[in-house]
């Protein structure tokens, strides 16, 4: 480990009760709780997607709109420590808007996120959801996920699941006691989005300590047909690997009121 990296990690180890410290003007610093699972000097995509959702939600907000879709393209290593988020309007409109946020660190783009914001209205007369409910967190047992996955983020969450689990298929409920950002003004949506990326490790086809296979995701796509609320995030996960080194994690998303959307993560499946 280089001296510069060691100094950077020392700053991150000042834990706090939050994932990110706001430094002003779109600049942030990740805490130890945002540390990734694949490398000790990177951020986990979970909190990183949460802080980007936070930035998108607070960019020129409108009371008559909400975010219906979030897409995150991971350009490379998400460096721990200080970074900047730059947000802009790509497509303004009366009923739909497309907003973009770019996370940069050490002169390089880490993630580009886009959000479709859609005008809201009363569609209760035709409302209906086909995704099935899953057993709630009170029906599931606490699991020691930090024994399977390393990193500060994994240690920051509580994970529960039931016996209906096998490699490549399972459910989990997540929550955290830590604030997304030290300003303590993140919405339920942003905080729940900050845990969705965990789906890739809930029911992996290959355990992280078995053999030499790794399967990091290149993106995260989230569609929400209902605004989520509360502190619990439910994940109904299935994971598939093709024979040519590409996989997919597909998830139905839940809060305590039921399903609210879906997430997809494309994977690069390879041996070390």
PDB file of C-alpha atoms in Angstrom, residues 5-261:
ATOM      1  CA  UNK A   5      -3.269   5.569  -0.097  1.00  0.00           C
ATOM      2  CA  UNK A   6      -2.563   4.874   3.576  1.00  0.00           C
ATOM      3  CA  UNK A   7      -3.159   8.544   4.435  1.00  0.00           C
ATOM      4  CA  UNK A   8      -6.409   8.535   2.456  1.00  0.00           C
ATOM      5  CA  UNK A   9      -7.640   5.419   4.244  1.00  0.00           C
ATOM      6  CA  UNK A  10      -6.775   6.984   7.615  1.00  0.00           C
ATOM      7  CA  UNK A  11      -9.168   9.847   6.802  1.00  0.00           C
ATOM      8  CA  UNK A  12     -11.895   7.409   5.796  1.00  0.00           C
ATOM      9  CA  UNK A  13     -11.534   5.448   9.027  1.00  0.00           C
ATOM     10  CA  UNK A  14     -12.968   8.428  10.927  1.00  0.00           C
ATOM     11  CA  UNK A  15     -16.260   6.561  10.999  1.00  0.00           C
ATOM     12  CA  UNK A  16     -19.050   8.917  12.063  1.00  0.00           C
ATOM     13  CA  UNK A  17     -22.716   7.958  11.889  1.00  0.00           C
ATOM     14  CA  UNK A  18     -23.062   8.564   8.155  1.00  0.00           C
ATOM     15  CA  UNK A  19     -21.874   7.223   4.806  1.00  0.00           C
ATOM     16  CA  UNK A  20     -20.905  10.604   3.363  1.00  0.00           C
ATOM     17  CA  UNK A  21     -19.704  13.929   4.698  1.00  0.00           C
ATOM     18  CA  UNK A  22     -20.779  16.968   2.674  1.00  0.00           C
ATOM     19  CA  UNK A  23     -17.874  19.320   1.920  1.00  0.00           C
ATOM     20  CA  UNK A  24     -20.000  21.883   0.022  1.00  0.00           C
ATOM     21  CA  UNK A  25     -20.473  22.777  -3.661  1.00  0.00           C
ATOM     22  CA  UNK A  26     -21.151  19.180  -4.717  1.00  0.00           C
ATOM     23  CA  UNK A  27     -18.093  17.741  -2.964  1.00  0.00           C
ATOM     24  CA  UNK A  28     -18.265  14.832  -0.514  1.00  0.00           C
ATOM     25  CA  UNK A  29     -16.025  12.489   1.458  1.00  0.00           C
ATOM     26  CA  UNK A  30     -16.914   8.837   1.980  1.00  0.00           C
ATOM     27  CA  UNK A  31     -16.699   7.342   5.476  1.00  0.00           C
ATOM     28  CA  UNK A  32     -15.486   3.875   6.406  1.00  0.00           C
ATOM     29  CA  UNK A  33     -19.114   2.683   6.308  1.00  0.00           C
ATOM     30  CA  UNK A  34     -19.121   3.185   2.513  1.00  0.00           C
ATOM     31  CA  UNK A  35     -16.104   0.900   1.974  1.00  0.00           C
ATOM     32  CA  UNK A  36     -16.491  -1.679  -0.784  1.00  0.00           C
ATOM     33  CA  UNK A  37     -16.280  -5.471  -0.695  1.00  0.00           C
ATOM     34  CA  UNK A  38     -13.936  -6.126  -3.637  1.00  0.00           C
ATOM     35  CA  UNK A  39     -11.140  -3.676  -2.670  1.00  0.00           C
ATOM     36  CA  UNK A  40     -10.414  -1.906   0.633  1.00  0.00           C
ATOM     37  CA  UNK A  41      -9.620   1.424  -1.107  1.00  0.00           C
ATOM     38  CA  UNK A  42     -12.907   1.705  -3.025  1.00  0.00           C
ATOM     39  CA  UNK A  43     -16.480   2.644  -2.222  1.00  0.00           C
ATOM     40  CA  UNK A  44     -19.299   0.135  -2.346  1.00  0.00           C
ATOM     41  CA  UNK A  45     -21.724   0.821  -5.184  1.00  0.00           C
ATOM     42  CA  UNK A  46     -24.642   0.743  -2.712  1.00  0.00           C
ATOM     43  CA  UNK A  47     -23.986   3.989  -0.811  1.00  0.00           C
ATOM     44  CA  UNK A  48     -22.465   5.539  -3.952  1.00  0.00           C
ATOM     45  CA  UNK A  49     -25.733   5.046  -5.843  1.00  0.00           C
ATOM     46  CA  UNK A  50     -27.590   6.445  -2.830  1.00  0.00           C
ATOM     47  CA  UNK A  51     -25.621   9.709  -2.795  1.00  0.00           C
ATOM     48  CA  UNK A  52     -26.129  10.066  -6.551  1.00  0.00           C
ATOM     49  CA  UNK A  53     -29.885   9.515  -6.116  1.00  0.00           C
ATOM     50  CA  UNK A  54     -29.771  12.176  -3.385  1.00  0.00           C
ATOM     51  CA  UNK A  55     -28.077  14.625  -5.787  1.00  0.00           C
ATOM     52  CA  UNK A  56     -30.530  13.886  -8.612  1.00  0.00           C
ATOM     53  CA  UNK A  57     -33.577  14.204  -6.361  1.00  0.00           C
ATOM     54  CA  UNK A  58     -32.428  17.598  -5.069  1.00  0.00           C
ATOM     55  CA  UNK A  59     -31.499  19.082  -8.453  1.00  0.00           C
ATOM     56  CA  UNK A  60     -34.192  21.617  -9.477  1.00  0.00           C
ATOM     57  CA  UNK A  61     -36.909  19.562  -7.711  1.00  0.00           C
ATOM     58  CA  UNK A  62     -40.600  19.851  -8.610  1.00  0.00           C
ATOM     59  CA  UNK A  63     -43.442  18.983  -6.242  1.00  0.00           C
ATOM     60  CA  UNK A  64     -45.513  17.524  -9.097  1.00  0.00           C
ATOM     61  CA  UNK A  65     -42.844  15.018 -10.213  1.00  0.00           C
ATOM     62  CA  UNK A  66     -40.982  12.037  -8.826  1.00  0.00           C
ATOM     63  CA  UNK A  67     -38.139   9.835 -10.018  1.00  0.00           C
ATOM     64  CA  UNK A  68     -39.469   6.761 -11.827  1.00  0.00           C
ATOM     65  CA  UNK A  69     -36.234   5.325 -13.203  1.00  0.00           C
ATOM     66  CA  UNK A  70     -32.593   5.504 -12.137  1.00  0.00           C
ATOM     67  CA  UNK A  71     -29.686   4.193 -14.194  1.00  0.00           C
ATOM     68  CA  UNK A  72     -26.084   3.972 -13.015  1.00  0.00           C
ATOM     69  CA  UNK A  73     -23.187   3.244 -15.363  1.00  0.00           C
ATOM     70  CA  UNK A  74     -20.010   2.283 -13.486  1.00  0.00           C
ATOM     71  CA  UNK A  75     -16.994   3.600 -15.403  1.00  0.00           C
ATOM     72  CA  UNK A  76     -14.327   2.136 -13.144  1.00  0.00           C
ATOM     73  CA  UNK A  77     -13.054   1.957  -9.600  1.00  0.00           C
ATOM     74  CA  UNK A  78     -15.150   4.073  -7.192  1.00  0.00           C
ATOM     75  CA  UNK A  79     -12.341   5.633  -5.184  1.00  0.00           C
ATOM     76  CA  UNK A  80     -12.819   6.013  -1.440  1.00  0.00           C
ATOM     77  CA  UNK A  81     -12.295   9.452   0.059  1.00  0.00           C
ATOM     78  CA  UNK A  82     -13.131  12.769  -1.582  1.00  0.00           C
ATOM     79  CA  UNK A  83     -15.176  13.068  -4.764  1.00  0.00           C
ATOM     80  CA  UNK A  84     -17.416  15.516  -6.614  1.00  0.00           C
ATOM     81  CA  UNK A  85     -20.910  15.209  -8.100  1.00  0.00           C
ATOM     82  CA  UNK A  86     -21.899  17.442 -11.017  1.00  0.00           C
ATOM     83  CA  UNK A  87     -25.593  17.484 -11.934  1.00  0.00           C
ATOM     84  CA  UNK A  88     -27.302  18.852 -15.050  1.00  0.00           C
ATOM     85  CA  UNK A  89     -30.625  18.844 -16.871  1.00  0.00           C
ATOM     86  CA  UNK A  90     -30.470  16.866 -20.111  1.00  0.00           C
ATOM     87  CA  UNK A  91     -34.103  16.995 -21.191  1.00  0.00           C
ATOM     88  CA  UNK A  92     -36.446  19.502 -19.516  1.00  0.00           C
ATOM     89  CA  UNK A  93     -40.167  19.111 -20.016  1.00  0.00           C
ATOM     90  CA  UNK A  94     -43.658  19.719 -18.677  1.00  0.00           C
ATOM     91  CA  UNK A  95     -44.473  16.066 -17.952  1.00  0.00           C
ATOM     92  CA  UNK A  96     -41.087  14.278 -18.097  1.00  0.00           C
ATOM     93  CA  UNK A  97     -37.514  15.352 -17.355  1.00  0.00           C
ATOM     94  CA  UNK A  98     -34.142  13.622 -17.728  1.00  0.00           C
ATOM     95  CA  UNK A  99     -31.440  14.621 -15.228  1.00  0.00           C
ATOM     96  CA  UNK A 100     -27.825  13.451 -15.101  1.00  0.00           C
ATOM     97  CA  UNK A 101     -25.268  13.324 -12.268  1.00  0.00           C
ATOM     98  CA  UNK A 102     -21.584  12.471 -12.728  1.00  0.00           C
ATOM     99  CA  UNK A 103     -19.333  11.344  -9.886  1.00  0.00           C
ATOM    100  CA  UNK A 104     -15.648  12.116 -10.375  1.00  0.00           C
ATOM    101  CA  UNK A 105     -12.648  11.382  -8.171  1.00  0.00           C
ATOM    102  CA  UNK A 106      -8.927  11.902  -8.782  1.00  0.00           C
ATOM    103  CA  UNK A 107      -9.670  13.411 -12.189  1.00  0.00           C
ATOM    104  CA  UNK A 108     -11.644  10.415 -13.474  1.00  0.00           C
ATOM    105  CA  UNK A 109     -15.333   9.590 -13.875  1.00  0.00           C
ATOM    106  CA  UNK A 110     -16.457   6.856 -11.482  1.00  0.00           C
ATOM    107  CA  UNK A 111     -20.221   6.695 -12.151  1.00  0.00           C
ATOM    108  CA  UNK A 112     -22.682   8.443 -14.459  1.00  0.00           C
ATOM    109  CA  UNK A 113     -26.286   8.356 -13.199  1.00  0.00           C
ATOM    110  CA  UNK A 114     -29.461   9.414 -14.967  1.00  0.00           C
ATOM    111  CA  UNK A 115     -32.980   9.846 -13.635  1.00  0.00           C
ATOM    112  CA  UNK A 116     -36.281  10.089 -15.472  1.00  0.00           C
ATOM    113  CA  UNK A 117     -38.633  12.285 -13.486  1.00  0.00           C
ATOM    114  CA  UNK A 118     -42.307  11.876 -14.360  1.00  0.00           C
ATOM    115  CA  UNK A 119     -45.304  14.032 -13.537  1.00  0.00           C
ATOM    116  CA  UNK A 120     -47.582  12.443 -10.950  1.00  0.00           C
ATOM    117  CA  UNK A 121     -51.359  12.160 -11.001  1.00  0.00           C
ATOM    118  CA  UNK A 122     -54.245  10.096  -9.664  1.00  0.00           C
ATOM    119  CA  UNK A 123     -54.276   6.704 -11.407  1.00  0.00           C
ATOM    120  CA  UNK A 124     -55.856   4.805  -8.502  1.00  0.00           C
ATOM    121  CA  UNK A 125     -58.829   3.786 -10.677  1.00  0.00           C
ATOM    122  CA  UNK A 126     -56.572   1.482 -12.731  1.00  0.00           C
ATOM    123  CA  UNK A 127     -53.794   0.767 -10.216  1.00  0.00           C
ATOM    124  CA  UNK A 128     -52.574  -2.817  -9.879  1.00  0.00           C
ATOM    125  CA  UNK A 129     -49.288  -4.570  -9.123  1.00  0.00           C
ATOM    126  CA  UNK A 130     -48.433  -8.068 -10.350  1.00  0.00           C
ATOM    127  CA  UNK A 131     -45.235  -8.629  -8.326  1.00  0.00           C
ATOM    128  CA  UNK A 132     -45.908 -10.914  -5.366  1.00  0.00           C
ATOM    129  CA  UNK A 133     -45.205  -9.939  -1.777  1.00  0.00           C
ATOM    130  CA  UNK A 134     -42.446 -11.667   0.156  1.00  0.00           C
ATOM    131  CA  UNK A 135     -42.283 -12.625   3.866  1.00  0.00           C
ATOM    132  CA  UNK A 136     -41.635  -9.486   5.915  1.00  0.00           C
ATOM    133  CA  UNK A 137     -38.520  -8.761   7.987  1.00  0.00           C
ATOM    134  CA  UNK A 138     -40.272  -9.927  11.157  1.00  0.00           C
ATOM    135  CA  UNK A 139     -40.592 -13.383   9.554  1.00  0.00           C
ATOM    136  CA  UNK A 140     -36.873 -13.608   8.737  1.00  0.00           C
ATOM    137  CA  UNK A 141     -33.738 -14.280  10.766  1.00  0.00           C
ATOM    138  CA  UNK A 142     -30.698 -12.047  11.114  1.00  0.00           C
ATOM    139  CA  UNK A 143     -27.795 -13.310   8.989  1.00  0.00           C
ATOM    140  CA  UNK A 144     -24.094 -12.666   9.555  1.00  0.00           C
ATOM    141  CA  UNK A 145     -23.429 -11.333   6.062  1.00  0.00           C
ATOM    142  CA  UNK A 146     -20.084  -9.856   7.170  1.00  0.00           C
ATOM    143  CA  UNK A 147     -18.817 -13.427   7.509  1.00  0.00           C
ATOM    144  CA  UNK A 148     -19.389 -13.882   3.764  1.00  0.00           C
ATOM    145  CA  UNK A 149     -18.455 -10.429   2.465  1.00  0.00           C
ATOM    146  CA  UNK A 150     -15.790  -7.972   3.714  1.00  0.00           C
ATOM    147  CA  UNK A 151     -15.854  -4.181   3.891  1.00  0.00           C
ATOM    148  CA  UNK A 152     -17.224  -1.342   5.966  1.00  0.00           C
ATOM    149  CA  UNK A 153     -20.506  -1.087   4.053  1.00  0.00           C
ATOM    150  CA  UNK A 154     -21.378  -4.739   4.658  1.00  0.00           C
ATOM    151  CA  UNK A 155     -20.705  -4.276   8.370  1.00  0.00           C
ATOM    152  CA  UNK A 156     -23.000  -1.237   8.434  1.00  0.00           C
ATOM    153  CA  UNK A 157     -26.168  -3.093   7.407  1.00  0.00           C
ATOM    154  CA  UNK A 158     -28.501  -5.547   9.101  1.00  0.00           C
ATOM    155  CA  UNK A 159     -29.551  -8.370   6.778  1.00  0.00           C
ATOM    156  CA  UNK A 160     -32.364 -10.836   7.396  1.00  0.00           C
ATOM    157  CA  UNK A 161     -33.522 -13.779   5.296  1.00  0.00           C
ATOM    158  CA  UNK A 162     -35.557 -16.985   5.664  1.00  0.00           C
ATOM    159  CA  UNK A 163     -34.945 -20.623   4.804  1.00  0.00           C
ATOM    160  CA  UNK A 164     -36.212 -20.214   1.229  1.00  0.00           C
ATOM    161  CA  UNK A 165     -32.708 -19.707  -0.160  1.00  0.00           C
ATOM    162  CA  UNK A 166     -30.343 -21.447  -2.558  1.00  0.00           C
ATOM    163  CA  UNK A 167     -27.392 -20.343  -4.720  1.00  0.00           C
ATOM    164  CA  UNK A 168     -28.822 -18.025  -7.369  1.00  0.00           C
ATOM    165  CA  UNK A 169     -32.193 -17.447  -5.668  1.00  0.00           C
ATOM    166  CA  UNK A 170     -33.289 -15.896  -2.369  1.00  0.00           C
ATOM    167  CA  UNK A 171     -34.864 -13.033  -0.464  1.00  0.00           C
ATOM    168  CA  UNK A 172     -33.396 -10.597   2.021  1.00  0.00           C
ATOM    169  CA  UNK A 173     -34.399  -7.576   4.071  1.00  0.00           C
ATOM    170  CA  UNK A 174     -31.875  -4.808   4.755  1.00  0.00           C
ATOM    171  CA  UNK A 175     -31.716  -1.759   6.964  1.00  0.00           C
ATOM    172  CA  UNK A 176     -29.007   0.503   8.367  1.00  0.00           C
ATOM    173  CA  UNK A 177     -28.660   2.771  11.381  1.00  0.00           C
ATOM    174  CA  UNK A 178     -26.367   5.146   9.484  1.00  0.00           C
ATOM    175  CA  UNK A 179     -27.451   8.320   7.704  1.00  0.00           C
ATOM    176  CA  UNK A 180     -26.748   8.556   3.982  1.00  0.00           C
ATOM    177  CA  UNK A 181     -25.261  12.045   4.355  1.00  0.00           C
ATOM    178  CA  UNK A 182     -24.249  14.028   7.425  1.00  0.00           C
ATOM    179  CA  UNK A 183     -26.826  16.742   6.629  1.00  0.00           C
ATOM    180  CA  UNK A 184     -29.493  14.178   7.671  1.00  0.00           C
ATOM    181  CA  UNK A 185     -31.856  15.367   4.928  1.00  0.00           C
ATOM    182  CA  UNK A 186     -31.887  12.355   2.598  1.00  0.00           C
ATOM    183  CA  UNK A 187     -35.308  11.035   1.606  1.00  0.00           C
ATOM    184  CA  UNK A 188     -36.453   7.453   2.191  1.00  0.00           C
ATOM    185  CA  UNK A 189     -36.087   6.874  -1.552  1.00  0.00           C
ATOM    186  CA  UNK A 190     -32.422   7.929  -1.628  1.00  0.00           C
ATOM    187  CA  UNK A 191     -31.605   5.926   1.510  1.00  0.00           C
ATOM    188  CA  UNK A 192     -33.278   2.769   0.175  1.00  0.00           C
ATOM    189  CA  UNK A 193     -31.618   3.169  -3.235  1.00  0.00           C
ATOM    190  CA  UNK A 194     -28.351   3.265  -1.280  1.00  0.00           C
ATOM    191  CA  UNK A 195     -28.828  -0.419  -0.383  1.00  0.00           C
ATOM    192  CA  UNK A 196     -30.195  -1.862  -3.648  1.00  0.00           C
ATOM    193  CA  UNK A 197     -26.793  -2.762  -5.109  1.00  0.00           C
ATOM    194  CA  UNK A 198     -26.427  -5.265  -2.238  1.00  0.00           C
ATOM    195  CA  UNK A 199     -28.718  -7.554  -4.266  1.00  0.00           C
ATOM    196  CA  UNK A 200     -25.712  -8.868  -6.181  1.00  0.00           C
ATOM    197  CA  UNK A 201     -24.381 -10.488  -3.005  1.00  0.00           C
ATOM    198  CA  UNK A 202     -27.621 -11.767  -1.458  1.00  0.00           C
ATOM    199  CA  UNK A 203     -27.913 -15.098  -3.302  1.00  0.00           C
ATOM    200  CA  UNK A 204     -24.790 -15.492  -5.433  1.00  0.00           C
ATOM    201  CA  UNK A 205     -24.359 -18.610  -7.531  1.00  0.00           C
ATOM    202  CA  UNK A 206     -20.754 -18.756  -6.276  1.00  0.00           C
ATOM    203  CA  UNK A 207     -19.845 -17.772  -2.725  1.00  0.00           C
ATOM    204  CA  UNK A 208     -17.121 -15.099  -2.556  1.00  0.00           C
ATOM    205  CA  UNK A 209     -14.806 -17.434  -0.631  1.00  0.00           C
ATOM    206  CA  UNK A 210     -15.238 -20.393  -2.971  1.00  0.00           C
ATOM    207  CA  UNK A 211     -12.763 -20.896  -5.797  1.00  0.00           C
ATOM    208  CA  UNK A 212     -11.529 -17.892  -7.739  1.00  0.00           C
ATOM    209  CA  UNK A 213     -14.664 -16.554  -9.447  1.00  0.00           C
ATOM    210  CA  UNK A 214     -15.701 -12.911  -9.120  1.00  0.00           C
ATOM    211  CA  UNK A 215     -18.832 -11.265 -10.535  1.00  0.00           C
ATOM    212  CA  UNK A 216     -18.875  -7.469 -10.074  1.00  0.00           C
ATOM    213  CA  UNK A 217     -21.699  -5.549 -11.715  1.00  0.00           C
ATOM    214  CA  UNK A 218     -21.088  -2.963 -14.438  1.00  0.00           C
ATOM    215  CA  UNK A 219     -24.336  -1.096 -13.931  1.00  0.00           C
ATOM    216  CA  UNK A 220     -27.478  -0.762 -11.848  1.00  0.00           C
ATOM    217  CA  UNK A 221     -30.885  -0.062 -13.397  1.00  0.00           C
ATOM    218  CA  UNK A 222     -33.851   0.722 -11.127  1.00  0.00           C
ATOM    219  CA  UNK A 223     -37.500   1.171 -12.136  1.00  0.00           C
ATOM    220  CA  UNK A 224     -40.005   2.283  -9.482  1.00  0.00           C
ATOM    221  CA  UNK A 225     -43.754   2.098 -10.147  1.00  0.00           C
ATOM    222  CA  UNK A 226     -44.385   3.278  -6.578  1.00  0.00           C
ATOM    223  CA  UNK A 227     -42.561   5.716  -4.306  1.00  0.00           C
ATOM    224  CA  UNK A 228     -40.823   3.653  -1.582  1.00  0.00           C
ATOM    225  CA  UNK A 229     -40.943   4.583   2.099  1.00  0.00           C
ATOM    226  CA  UNK A 230     -39.601   3.449   5.448  1.00  0.00           C
ATOM    227  CA  UNK A 231     -36.278   2.036   6.600  1.00  0.00           C
ATOM    228  CA  UNK A 232     -36.527  -1.610   5.423  1.00  0.00           C
ATOM    229  CA  UNK A 233     -35.569  -2.660   1.886  1.00  0.00           C
ATOM    230  CA  UNK A 234     -36.748  -6.069   0.679  1.00  0.00           C
ATOM    231  CA  UNK A 235     -34.917  -7.874  -2.130  1.00  0.00           C
ATOM    232  CA  UNK A 236     -36.391 -10.828  -4.032  1.00  0.00           C
ATOM    233  CA  UNK A 237     -33.310 -11.878  -6.002  1.00  0.00           C
ATOM    234  CA  UNK A 238     -32.422 -14.269  -8.778  1.00  0.00           C
ATOM    235  CA  UNK A 239     -28.966 -14.483 -10.334  1.00  0.00           C
ATOM    236  CA  UNK A 240     -28.083 -16.086 -13.669  1.00  0.00           C
ATOM    237  CA  UNK A 241     -24.684 -16.687 -15.314  1.00  0.00           C
ATOM    238  CA  UNK A 242     -24.308 -17.303 -19.017  1.00  0.00           C
ATOM    239  CA  UNK A 243     -21.588 -19.589 -20.395  1.00  0.00           C
ATOM    240  CA  UNK A 244     -19.578 -16.735 -21.949  1.00  0.00           C
ATOM    241  CA  UNK A 245     -18.588 -14.737 -18.880  1.00  0.00           C
ATOM    242  CA  UNK A 246     -21.669 -12.511 -18.544  1.00  0.00           C
ATOM    243  CA  UNK A 247     -24.326 -12.712 -15.832  1.00  0.00           C
ATOM    244  CA  UNK A 248     -27.417 -10.903 -14.591  1.00  0.00           C
ATOM    245  CA  UNK A 249     -28.846 -10.193 -11.145  1.00  0.00           C
ATOM    246  CA  UNK A 250     -32.581  -9.435 -11.282  1.00  0.00           C
ATOM    247  CA  UNK A 251     -34.479  -8.178  -8.237  1.00  0.00           C
ATOM    248  CA  UNK A 252     -38.022  -7.263  -7.253  1.00  0.00           C
ATOM    249  CA  UNK A 253     -37.789  -4.385  -4.758  1.00  0.00           C
ATOM    250  CA  UNK A 254     -39.974  -4.141  -1.646  1.00  0.00           C
ATOM    251  CA  UNK A 255     -40.639  -1.901   1.315  1.00  0.00           C
ATOM    252  CA  UNK A 256     -42.838  -2.939   4.231  1.00  0.00           C
ATOM    253  CA  UNK A 257     -45.971  -2.036   2.236  1.00  0.00           C
ATOM    254  CA  UNK A 258     -45.107  -4.406  -0.592  1.00  0.00           C
ATOM    255  CA  UNK A 259     -43.274  -4.382  -3.919  1.00  0.00           C
ATOM    256  CA  UNK A 260     -42.402  -1.004  -5.436  1.00  0.00           C
ATOM    257  CA  UNK A 261     -40.144  -1.721  -8.422  1.00  0.00           C
TER     258      UNK A 261
END
